[in-house]
CSV table of C-alpha atoms in Angstrom, one decimal:
chain,number,residue,atom,x,y,z
A,1007,MET,CA,0.5,-26.1,-15.4
A,1008,TYR,CA,-0.5,-22.8,-17.0
A,1009,ALA,CA,0.2,-19.2,-16.2
A,1010,VAL,CA,-2.0,-16.2,-15.4
A,1011,GLU,CA,-0.8,-12.6,-15.0
A,1012,PHE,CA,-2.3,-9.8,-13.0
A,1013,GLN,CA,-1.2,-6.8,-11.1
A,1014,ALA,CA,-2.1,-6.4,-7.4
A,1015,LYS,CA,-1.1,-4.5,-4.3
A,1016,MET,CA,-0.2,-6.3,-1.2
A,1017,LYS,CA,-2.1,-5.5,2.0
A,1018,ASP,CA,-0.9,-6.9,5.4
A,1019,GLY,CA,1.3,-9.4,3.5
A,1020,ILE,CA,-1.7,-10.7,1.5
A,1021,ILE,CA,-2.0,-10.7,-2.3
A,1022,ARG,CA,-5.6,-11.2,-3.5
A,1023,VAL,CA,-6.1,-13.4,-6.5
A,1024,PRO,CA,-8.7,-11.8,-8.8
A,1025,GLU,CA,-12.1,-13.6,-8.7
A,1026,LYS,CA,-11.9,-14.6,-12.4
A,1027,TYR,CA,-8.9,-16.8,-11.8
A,1028,ARG,CA,-9.9,-18.4,-8.4
A,1029,LYS,CA,-11.9,-21.4,-9.7
A,1030,LYS,CA,-9.5,-22.2,-12.4
A,1031,ILE,CA,-6.4,-22.1,-10.2
A,1032,GLY,CA,-7.7,-24.0,-7.2
A,1033,ASN,CA,-6.0,-24.0,-3.8
A,1034,ARG,CA,-2.4,-25.0,-4.7
A,1035,PHE,CA,-0.3,-23.0,-7.1
A,1036,LYS,CA,3.2,-21.7,-7.6
A,1037,VAL,CA,3.9,-17.9,-7.2
A,1038,ILE,CA,6.7,-16.0,-9.0
A,1039,LEU,CA,6.7,-12.4,-7.9
A,1040,LEU,CA,8.0,-9.6,-10.1
A,1041,ALA,CA,8.1,-6.4,-8.0
A,1042,GLU,CA,8.3,-3.0,-9.6
A,1043,GLU,CA,11.2,-0.6,-8.6
A,1044,ALA,CA,10.3,1.4,-5.6
A,1045,SER,CA,9.6,4.9,-6.9
A,1046,GLU,CA,7.2,6.7,-4.5
A,1047,THR,CA,5.8,9.9,-5.9
A,1048,SER,CA,4.7,12.6,-3.5
A,1049,SER,CA,1.0,11.5,-3.9
A,1050,ASP,CA,2.0,7.9,-3.0
A,1051,ILE,CA,3.8,9.1,0.1
A,1052,ILE,CA,0.8,11.2,1.2
A,1053,GLU,CA,-1.5,8.3,0.5
A,1054,HIS,CA,0.7,6.0,2.5
A,1055,LEU,CA,0.9,8.4,5.5
A,1056,LEU,CA,-2.9,8.9,5.5
A,1057,ALA,CA,-3.4,5.1,5.4
A,1058,CYS,CA,-0.7,4.5,8.1
A,1059,PRO,CA,-0.3,7.6,10.2
A,1060,MET,CA,2.8,7.8,12.4
A,1061,LYS,CA,2.0,7.6,16.1
A,1062,LEU,CA,4.3,9.9,18.1
A,1063,PRO,CA,4.3,10.0,21.9
A,1064,ASP,CA,3.5,13.4,23.4
A,1065,PHE,CA,2.5,14.9,20.0
A,1066,ILE,CA,0.6,18.2,20.2
A,1067,PRO,CA,-0.7,19.6,16.9
A,1068,LEU,CA,-0.1,23.2,16.1
A,1069,LYS,CA,-2.9,25.7,16.6
A,1070,ARG,CA,-4.1,27.7,13.6
A,1071,LYS,CA,-2.4,30.9,14.8
A,1072,GLU,CA,0.9,29.0,15.3
A,1073,ILE,CA,0.7,27.6,11.7
A,1074,TYR,CA,0.4,31.0,10.1
A,1075,ASP,CA,2.6,33.0,12.6
A,1076,ARG,CA,5.5,34.4,10.6
A,1077,THR,CA,7.6,36.0,13.4
């Protein structure tokens, strides 16, 4: 048994093995997962919300006038 190391992001519970390792590894292998500490920056949060928007029932977006109204 030999080891390979790579960084990846999980999408829908799936971690993709880089192409350069697929033939060498084959179909059966052992996985040891080392997860980084969760430290979302503001750009990560925005990226996440754009990728997975929240669906709220009865949501009505503000009109431009309502956004800038300061009364």
